[in-house]
Short mmCIF file of C-alpha atoms in Angstrom, two decimals:
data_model
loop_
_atom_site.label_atom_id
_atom_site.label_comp_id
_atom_site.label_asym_id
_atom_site.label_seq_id
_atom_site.Cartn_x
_atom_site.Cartn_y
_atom_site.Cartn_z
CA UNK W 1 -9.15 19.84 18.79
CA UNK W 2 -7.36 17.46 21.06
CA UNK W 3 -9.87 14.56 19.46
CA UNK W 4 -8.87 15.71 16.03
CA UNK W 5 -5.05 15.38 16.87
CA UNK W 6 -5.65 12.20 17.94
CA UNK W 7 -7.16 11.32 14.87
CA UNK W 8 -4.41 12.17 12.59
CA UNK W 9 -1.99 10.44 15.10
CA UNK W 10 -4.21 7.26 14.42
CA UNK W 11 -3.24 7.59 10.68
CA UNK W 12 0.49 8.50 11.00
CA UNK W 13 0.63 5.35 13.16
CA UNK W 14 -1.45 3.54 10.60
CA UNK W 15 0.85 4.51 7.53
CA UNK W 16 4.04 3.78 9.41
CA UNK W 17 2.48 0.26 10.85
CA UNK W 18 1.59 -0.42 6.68
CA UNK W 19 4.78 0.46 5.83
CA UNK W 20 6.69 -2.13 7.20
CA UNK W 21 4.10 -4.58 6.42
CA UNK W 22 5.39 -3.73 2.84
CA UNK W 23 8.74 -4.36 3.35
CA UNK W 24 7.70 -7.49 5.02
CA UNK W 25 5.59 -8.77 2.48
CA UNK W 26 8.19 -7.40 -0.50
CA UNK W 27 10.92 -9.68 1.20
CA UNK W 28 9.41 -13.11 2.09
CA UNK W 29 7.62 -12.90 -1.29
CA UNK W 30 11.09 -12.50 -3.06
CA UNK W 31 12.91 -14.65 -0.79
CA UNK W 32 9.85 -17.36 -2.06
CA UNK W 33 11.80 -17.82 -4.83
CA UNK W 34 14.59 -19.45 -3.52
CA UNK W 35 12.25 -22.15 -1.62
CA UNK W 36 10.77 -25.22 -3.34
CA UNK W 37 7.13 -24.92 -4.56
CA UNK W 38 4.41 -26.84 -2.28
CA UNK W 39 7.20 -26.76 0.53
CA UNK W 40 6.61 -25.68 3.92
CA UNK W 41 9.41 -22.86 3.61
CA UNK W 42 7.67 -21.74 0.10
CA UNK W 43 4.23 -22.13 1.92
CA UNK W 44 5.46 -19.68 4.86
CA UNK W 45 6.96 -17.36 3.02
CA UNK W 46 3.86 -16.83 0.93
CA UNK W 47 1.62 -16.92 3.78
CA UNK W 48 3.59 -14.02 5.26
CA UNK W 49 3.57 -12.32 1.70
CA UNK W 50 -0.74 -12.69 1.89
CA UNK W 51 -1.56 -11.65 5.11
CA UNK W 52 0.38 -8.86 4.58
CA UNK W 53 -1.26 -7.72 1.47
CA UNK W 54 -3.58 -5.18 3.81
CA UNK W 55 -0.87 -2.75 3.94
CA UNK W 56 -1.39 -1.30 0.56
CA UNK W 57 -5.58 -0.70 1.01
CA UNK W 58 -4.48 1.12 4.27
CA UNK W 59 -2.29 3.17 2.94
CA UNK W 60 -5.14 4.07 0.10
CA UNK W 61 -7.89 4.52 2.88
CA UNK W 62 -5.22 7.11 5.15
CA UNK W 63 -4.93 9.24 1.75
CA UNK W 64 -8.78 9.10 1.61
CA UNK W 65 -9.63 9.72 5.43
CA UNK W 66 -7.25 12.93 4.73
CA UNK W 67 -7.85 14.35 1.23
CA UNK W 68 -11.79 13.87 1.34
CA UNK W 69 -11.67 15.23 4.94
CA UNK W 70 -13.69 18.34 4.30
CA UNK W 71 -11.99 20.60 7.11
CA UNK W 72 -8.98 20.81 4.50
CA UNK W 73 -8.85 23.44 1.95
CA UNK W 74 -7.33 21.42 -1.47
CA UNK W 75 -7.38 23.52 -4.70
CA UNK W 76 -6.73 22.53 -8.52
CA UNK W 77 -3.46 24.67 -7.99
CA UNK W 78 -2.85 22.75 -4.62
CA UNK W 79 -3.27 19.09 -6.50
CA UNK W 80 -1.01 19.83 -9.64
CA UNK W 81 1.54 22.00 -7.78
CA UNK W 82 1.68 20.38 -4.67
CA UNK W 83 0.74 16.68 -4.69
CA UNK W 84 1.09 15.72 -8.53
CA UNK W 85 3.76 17.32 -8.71
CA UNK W 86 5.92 15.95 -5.96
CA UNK W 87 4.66 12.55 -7.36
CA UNK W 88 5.79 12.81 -10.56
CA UNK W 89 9.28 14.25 -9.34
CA UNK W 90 9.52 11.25 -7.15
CA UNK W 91 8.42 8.96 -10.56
CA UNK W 92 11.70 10.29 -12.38
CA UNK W 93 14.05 10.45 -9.64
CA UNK W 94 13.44 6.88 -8.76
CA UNK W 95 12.90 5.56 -12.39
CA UNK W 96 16.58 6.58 -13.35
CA UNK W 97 18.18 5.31 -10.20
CA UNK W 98 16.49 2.19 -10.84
CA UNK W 99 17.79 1.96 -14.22
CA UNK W 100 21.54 3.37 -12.95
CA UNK W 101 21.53 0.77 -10.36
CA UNK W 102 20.12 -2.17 -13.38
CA UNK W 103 22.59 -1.05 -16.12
CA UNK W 104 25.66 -0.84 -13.23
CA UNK W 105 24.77 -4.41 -11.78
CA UNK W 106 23.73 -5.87 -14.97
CA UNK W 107 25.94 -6.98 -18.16
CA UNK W 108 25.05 -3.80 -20.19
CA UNK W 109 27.03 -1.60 -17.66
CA UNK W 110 26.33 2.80 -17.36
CA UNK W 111 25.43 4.01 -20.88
CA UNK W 112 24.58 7.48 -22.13
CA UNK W 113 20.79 6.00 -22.90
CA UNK W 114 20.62 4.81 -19.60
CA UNK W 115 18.86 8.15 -18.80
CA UNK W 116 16.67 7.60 -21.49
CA UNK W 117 15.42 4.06 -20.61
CA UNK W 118 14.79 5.50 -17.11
CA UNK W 119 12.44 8.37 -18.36
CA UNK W 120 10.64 6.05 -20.20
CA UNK W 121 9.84 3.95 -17.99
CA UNK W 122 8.82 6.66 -16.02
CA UNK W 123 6.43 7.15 -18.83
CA UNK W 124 5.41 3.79 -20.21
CA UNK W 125 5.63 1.97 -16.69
CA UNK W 126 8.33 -0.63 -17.22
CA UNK W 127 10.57 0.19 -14.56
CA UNK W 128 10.61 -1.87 -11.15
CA UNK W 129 7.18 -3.46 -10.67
CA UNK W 130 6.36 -1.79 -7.28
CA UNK W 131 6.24 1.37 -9.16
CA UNK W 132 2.63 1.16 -9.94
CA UNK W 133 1.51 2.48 -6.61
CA UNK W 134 3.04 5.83 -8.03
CA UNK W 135 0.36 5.98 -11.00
CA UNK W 136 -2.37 4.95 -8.90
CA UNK W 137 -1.94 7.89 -6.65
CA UNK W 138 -2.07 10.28 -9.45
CA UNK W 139 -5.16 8.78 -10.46
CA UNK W 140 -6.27 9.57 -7.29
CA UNK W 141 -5.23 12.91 -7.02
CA UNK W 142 -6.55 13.83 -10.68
CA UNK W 143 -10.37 12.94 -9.30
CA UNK W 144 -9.90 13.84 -6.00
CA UNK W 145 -12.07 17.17 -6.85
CA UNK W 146 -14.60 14.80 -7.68
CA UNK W 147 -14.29 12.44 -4.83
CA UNK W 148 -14.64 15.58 -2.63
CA UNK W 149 -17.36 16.48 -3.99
CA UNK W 150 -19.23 13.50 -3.39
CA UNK W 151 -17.75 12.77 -0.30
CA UNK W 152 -18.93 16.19 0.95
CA UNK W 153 -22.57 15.38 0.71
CA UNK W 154 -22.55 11.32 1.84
CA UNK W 155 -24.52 10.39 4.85
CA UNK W 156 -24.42 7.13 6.30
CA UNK W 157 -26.69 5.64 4.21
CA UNK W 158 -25.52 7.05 1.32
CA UNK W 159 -21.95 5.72 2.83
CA UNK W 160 -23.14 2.33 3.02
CA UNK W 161 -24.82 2.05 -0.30
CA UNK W 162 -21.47 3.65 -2.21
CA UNK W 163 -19.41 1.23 -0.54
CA UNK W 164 -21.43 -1.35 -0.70
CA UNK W 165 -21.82 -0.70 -5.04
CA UNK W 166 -18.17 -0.72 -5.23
CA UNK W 167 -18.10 -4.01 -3.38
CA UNK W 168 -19.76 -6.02 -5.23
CA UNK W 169 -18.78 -4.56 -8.00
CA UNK W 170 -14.79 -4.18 -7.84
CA UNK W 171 -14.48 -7.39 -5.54
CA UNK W 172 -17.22 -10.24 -5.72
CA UNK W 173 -17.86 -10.21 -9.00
CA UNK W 174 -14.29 -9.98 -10.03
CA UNK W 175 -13.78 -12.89 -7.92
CA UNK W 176 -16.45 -14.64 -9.18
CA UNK W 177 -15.23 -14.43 -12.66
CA UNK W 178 -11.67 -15.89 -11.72
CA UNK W 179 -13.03 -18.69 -10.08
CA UNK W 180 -15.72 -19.34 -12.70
CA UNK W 181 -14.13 -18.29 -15.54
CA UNK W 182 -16.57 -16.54 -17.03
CA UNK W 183 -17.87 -12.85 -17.36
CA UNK W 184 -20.62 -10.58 -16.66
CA UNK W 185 -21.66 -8.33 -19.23
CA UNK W 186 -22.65 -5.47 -15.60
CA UNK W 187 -19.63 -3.15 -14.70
CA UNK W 188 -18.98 0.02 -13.52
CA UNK W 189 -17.86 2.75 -15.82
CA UNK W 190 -14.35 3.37 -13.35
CA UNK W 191 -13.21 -0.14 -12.91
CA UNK W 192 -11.05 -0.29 -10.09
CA UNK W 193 -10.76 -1.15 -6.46
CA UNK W 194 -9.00 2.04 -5.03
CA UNK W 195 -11.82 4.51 -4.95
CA UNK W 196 -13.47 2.29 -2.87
CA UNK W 197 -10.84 2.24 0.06
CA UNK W 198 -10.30 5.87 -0.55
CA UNK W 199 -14.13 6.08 0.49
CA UNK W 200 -13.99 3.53 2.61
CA UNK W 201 -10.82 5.75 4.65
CA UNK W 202 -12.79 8.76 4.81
CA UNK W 203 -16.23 6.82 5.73
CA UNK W 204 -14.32 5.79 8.92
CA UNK W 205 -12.28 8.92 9.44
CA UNK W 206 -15.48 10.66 9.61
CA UNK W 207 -17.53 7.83 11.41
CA UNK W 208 -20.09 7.17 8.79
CA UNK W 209 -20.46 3.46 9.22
CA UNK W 210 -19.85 0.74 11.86
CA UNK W 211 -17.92 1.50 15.01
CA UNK W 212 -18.48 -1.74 17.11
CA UNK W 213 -15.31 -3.57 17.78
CA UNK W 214 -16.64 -6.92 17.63
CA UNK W 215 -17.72 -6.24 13.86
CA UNK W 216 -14.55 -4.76 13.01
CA UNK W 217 -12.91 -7.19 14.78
CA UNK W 218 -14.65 -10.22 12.92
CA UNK W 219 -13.88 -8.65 9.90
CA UNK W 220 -9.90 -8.21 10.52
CA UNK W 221 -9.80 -11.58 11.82
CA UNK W 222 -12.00 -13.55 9.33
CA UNK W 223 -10.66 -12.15 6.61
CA UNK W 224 -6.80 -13.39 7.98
CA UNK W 225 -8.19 -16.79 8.86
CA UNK W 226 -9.86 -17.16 5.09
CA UNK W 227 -6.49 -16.06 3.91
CA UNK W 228 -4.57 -18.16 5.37
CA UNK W 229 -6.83 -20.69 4.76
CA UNK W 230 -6.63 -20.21 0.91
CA UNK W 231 -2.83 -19.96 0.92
CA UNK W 232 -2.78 -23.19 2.27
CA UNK W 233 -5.27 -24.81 -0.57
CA UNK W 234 -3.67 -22.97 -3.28
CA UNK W 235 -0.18 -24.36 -2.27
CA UNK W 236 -1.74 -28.06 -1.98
CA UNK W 237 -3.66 -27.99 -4.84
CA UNK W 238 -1.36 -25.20 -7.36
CA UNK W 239 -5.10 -23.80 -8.38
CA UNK W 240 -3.56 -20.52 -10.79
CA UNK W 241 -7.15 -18.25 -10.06
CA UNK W 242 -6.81 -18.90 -6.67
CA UNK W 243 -2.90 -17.91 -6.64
CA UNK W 244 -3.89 -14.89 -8.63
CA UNK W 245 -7.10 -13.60 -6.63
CA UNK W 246 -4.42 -14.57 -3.47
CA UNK W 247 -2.39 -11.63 -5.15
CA UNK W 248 -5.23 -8.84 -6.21
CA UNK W 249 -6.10 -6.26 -3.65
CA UNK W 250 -9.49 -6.32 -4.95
CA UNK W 251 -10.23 -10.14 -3.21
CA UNK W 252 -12.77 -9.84 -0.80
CA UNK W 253 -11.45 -11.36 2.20
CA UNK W 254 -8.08 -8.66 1.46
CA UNK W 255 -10.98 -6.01 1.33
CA UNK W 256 -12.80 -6.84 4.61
CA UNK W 257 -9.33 -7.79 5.97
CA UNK W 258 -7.92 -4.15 5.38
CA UNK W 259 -11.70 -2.70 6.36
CA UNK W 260 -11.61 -4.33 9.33
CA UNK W 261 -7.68 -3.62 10.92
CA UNK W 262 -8.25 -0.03 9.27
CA UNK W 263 -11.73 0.19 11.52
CA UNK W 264 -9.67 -1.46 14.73
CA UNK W 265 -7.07 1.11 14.73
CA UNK W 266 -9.72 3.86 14.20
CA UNK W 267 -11.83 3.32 17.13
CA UNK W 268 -9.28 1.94 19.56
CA UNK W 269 -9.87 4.12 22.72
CA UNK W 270 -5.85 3.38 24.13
CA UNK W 271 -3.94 5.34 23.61
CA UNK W 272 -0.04 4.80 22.29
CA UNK W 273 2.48 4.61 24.33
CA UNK W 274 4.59 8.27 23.82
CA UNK W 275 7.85 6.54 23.20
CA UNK W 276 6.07 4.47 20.49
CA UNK W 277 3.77 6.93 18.94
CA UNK W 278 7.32 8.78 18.49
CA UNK W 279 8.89 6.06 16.93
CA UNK W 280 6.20 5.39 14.67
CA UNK W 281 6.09 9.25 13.44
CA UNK W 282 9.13 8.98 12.57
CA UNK W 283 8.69 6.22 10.01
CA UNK W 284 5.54 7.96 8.81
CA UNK W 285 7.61 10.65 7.97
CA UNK W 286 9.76 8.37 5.53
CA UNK W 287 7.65 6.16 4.66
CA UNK W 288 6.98 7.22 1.36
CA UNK W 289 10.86 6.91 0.73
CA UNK W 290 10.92 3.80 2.18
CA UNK W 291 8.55 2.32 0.10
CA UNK W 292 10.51 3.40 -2.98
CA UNK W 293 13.91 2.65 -1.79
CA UNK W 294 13.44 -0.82 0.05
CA UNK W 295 13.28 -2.86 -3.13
CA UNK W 296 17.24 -1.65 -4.30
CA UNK W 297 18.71 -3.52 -1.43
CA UNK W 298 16.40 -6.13 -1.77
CA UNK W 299 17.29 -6.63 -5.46
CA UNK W 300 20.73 -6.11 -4.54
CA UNK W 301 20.94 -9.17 -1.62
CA UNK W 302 18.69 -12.17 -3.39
CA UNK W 303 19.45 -10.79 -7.24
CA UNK W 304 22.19 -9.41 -7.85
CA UNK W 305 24.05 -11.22 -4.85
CA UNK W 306 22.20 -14.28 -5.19
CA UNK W 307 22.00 -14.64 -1.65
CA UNK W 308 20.07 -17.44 -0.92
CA UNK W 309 18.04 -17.03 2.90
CA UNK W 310 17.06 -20.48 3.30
CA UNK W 311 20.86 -21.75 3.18
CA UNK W 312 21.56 -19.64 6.32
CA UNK W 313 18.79 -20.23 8.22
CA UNK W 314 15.12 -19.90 6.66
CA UNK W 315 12.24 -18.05 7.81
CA UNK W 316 13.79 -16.17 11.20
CA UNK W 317 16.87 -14.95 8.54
CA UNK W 318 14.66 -13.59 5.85
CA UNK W 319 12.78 -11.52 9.50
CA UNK W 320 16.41 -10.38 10.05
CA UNK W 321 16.82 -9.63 6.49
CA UNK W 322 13.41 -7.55 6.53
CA UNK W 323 14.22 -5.69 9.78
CA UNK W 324 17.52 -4.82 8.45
CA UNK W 325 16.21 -3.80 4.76
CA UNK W 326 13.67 -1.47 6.71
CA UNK W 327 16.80 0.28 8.71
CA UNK W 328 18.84 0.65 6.15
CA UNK W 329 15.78 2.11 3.33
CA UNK W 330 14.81 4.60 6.79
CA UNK W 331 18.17 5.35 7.60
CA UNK W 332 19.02 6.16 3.74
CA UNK W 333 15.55 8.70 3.47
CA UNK W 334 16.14 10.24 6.82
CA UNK W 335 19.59 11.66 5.45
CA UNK W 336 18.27 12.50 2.00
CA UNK W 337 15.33 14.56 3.44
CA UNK W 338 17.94 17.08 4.86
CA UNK W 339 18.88 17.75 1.33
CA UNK W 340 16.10 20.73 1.03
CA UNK W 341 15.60 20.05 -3.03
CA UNK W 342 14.94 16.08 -1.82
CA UNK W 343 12.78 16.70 1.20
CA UNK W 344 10.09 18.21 -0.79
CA UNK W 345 9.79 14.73 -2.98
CA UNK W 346 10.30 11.96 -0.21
#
């Protein structure tokens, strides 16, 4: 039992870790747009923006390590009332404010249709662009009977090969057709890249496949060195389907990237410091809120403001401005959670 806890301490660390590599790669990418393209400040800003991109596949592989962990008892009722539900909720509350806070700041000013637009981009997926993650989880959860299902009978062959399909699959040979420019007439009948970190979570949670350090550790830090690497050719050389593969979660040094910090934090026998561990529960415990909230009052300070980073400093201002967008996005979900009818949703 103690192991177990420890476990699930691993992934509230992990999700809270992930989170503020979101807010940090949210704000030097939107800050980018204030530097010069092919400058050093644009080319820093971006390279924080890419190296950060991990953060999202961890936060998929935590949901899969704990919904396809078989000791949990999930039902159809438990997935619609509990977790699609809460999702949805979360889809409209945020898609209105969004639109409140756009038709306030904006020329068009509060409207009686400004309640409208909101639902429907709750429905059609026009609202802020980070709002995508939103859909993709209720994909999840709609197959996640499924997943368990399969997941339930996977050993660590089976584990490999599964991975391995969606691999090649979802992330070579999409690559392979950006660079190249031309198709493959061989696909999968679910083309996406998610199911295979939501495995790939739960393959590790439940030690399936590789456990040496040295492998996980040449993964995490290979893939960040051929990151890097790229960022620095696309900037020289403006190549677009390198700049977009730079961007997709399905590239293959972001996949073994994720796999590999993902794997690190899973078998790391030290424990966390208690004051730390603390800390970093806390932000798990808001970090879905944060995620949500931290683009207003970055839309508000380089948009709407037009507050421009690099004229007050550069790269250690837009850190500042990251720290402080994380505080104030916590600070703002840690109050709205004691509002019982808002707790349930963030």
């Amino acid at each position: 039992m103690e192991t177990k806890r420890r476990e699930i301490h691993f992934l509230s660390e992990l999700r809270a870790v992930s989170c503020i590599a979101i807010v940090l790669l949210h704000t030097f990418y939107a800050a980018s747009a204030y530097a010069a393209p092919g400058s050093t400040a644009h080319l820093a800003a971006i390279s924080v923006r890419n190296l950060m991109m991990w953060a999202v596949p961890c936060f998929v592989m935590v949901s899969g390590a704990l919904l396809l962990d078989q000791a949990r008892v999930i039902t159809y009722r438990k997935i619609f009332q509990k977790y699609i539900l809460r999702i949805l909720l979360a889809l409209v509350l945020f898609s209105v404010g969004f639109q409140v806070f756009d038709d306030i700041t904006g020329n068009s000013g509060l409207h009686l249709t400004t309640l409208l637009h909101g639902l429907q981009n709750a429905v059609t997926g026009q609202g802020w662009k980070h709002m995508w993650y939103l859909y993709l989880i209720i994909a999840l959860y709609l197959l996640l009977p499924f997943y368990r299902k399969i997941a339930a009978g996977l050993t660590k062959k089976d584990s490999y090969y599964l991975l391995g399909v969606y691999f090649v699959f979802l992330s070579l040979i999409p690559m392979l057709q950006t660079l190249t420019q031309k198709s493959t007439a061989f696909y999968l009948c679910v083309y996406s890249i998610y199911p295979f970190y939501f495995f790939l979570g739960d393959a590790f949670f439940q030690k399936r496949i590789f456990q040496k350090r040295w492998i996980l550790a040449l993964l995490a830090v290979g893939g960040t060195a051929a990151i890097l690497l790229l960022t620095m050719l696309c900037e020289k050389k403006q190549t677009a389907s390198l700049s977009e593969l730079l961007t997709s979660y399905a590239f293959p040094p972001i996949a073994l990237q994720s796999a590999g910090i993902f794997g690190l934090m899973a078998v790391k026998a030290d424990r966390t410091p208690k004051w730390l561990s603390w800390i970093l529960r806390q932000i798990d415990q808001c970090s879905f809120g944060v995620y949500l909230l931290h683009m207003l009052f970055l839309k508000l300070v380089l948009v709407v403001w037009k507050w421009n980073p690099y004229s007050h400093g550069g790269f250690p201002v837009i850190l500042a401005l990251a720290i402080a967008v994380f505080l104030c996005s916590f600070g703002c979900i840690w109050l709205l959670k004691r509002i019982p009818g808002l707790k349930k949703i963030l």
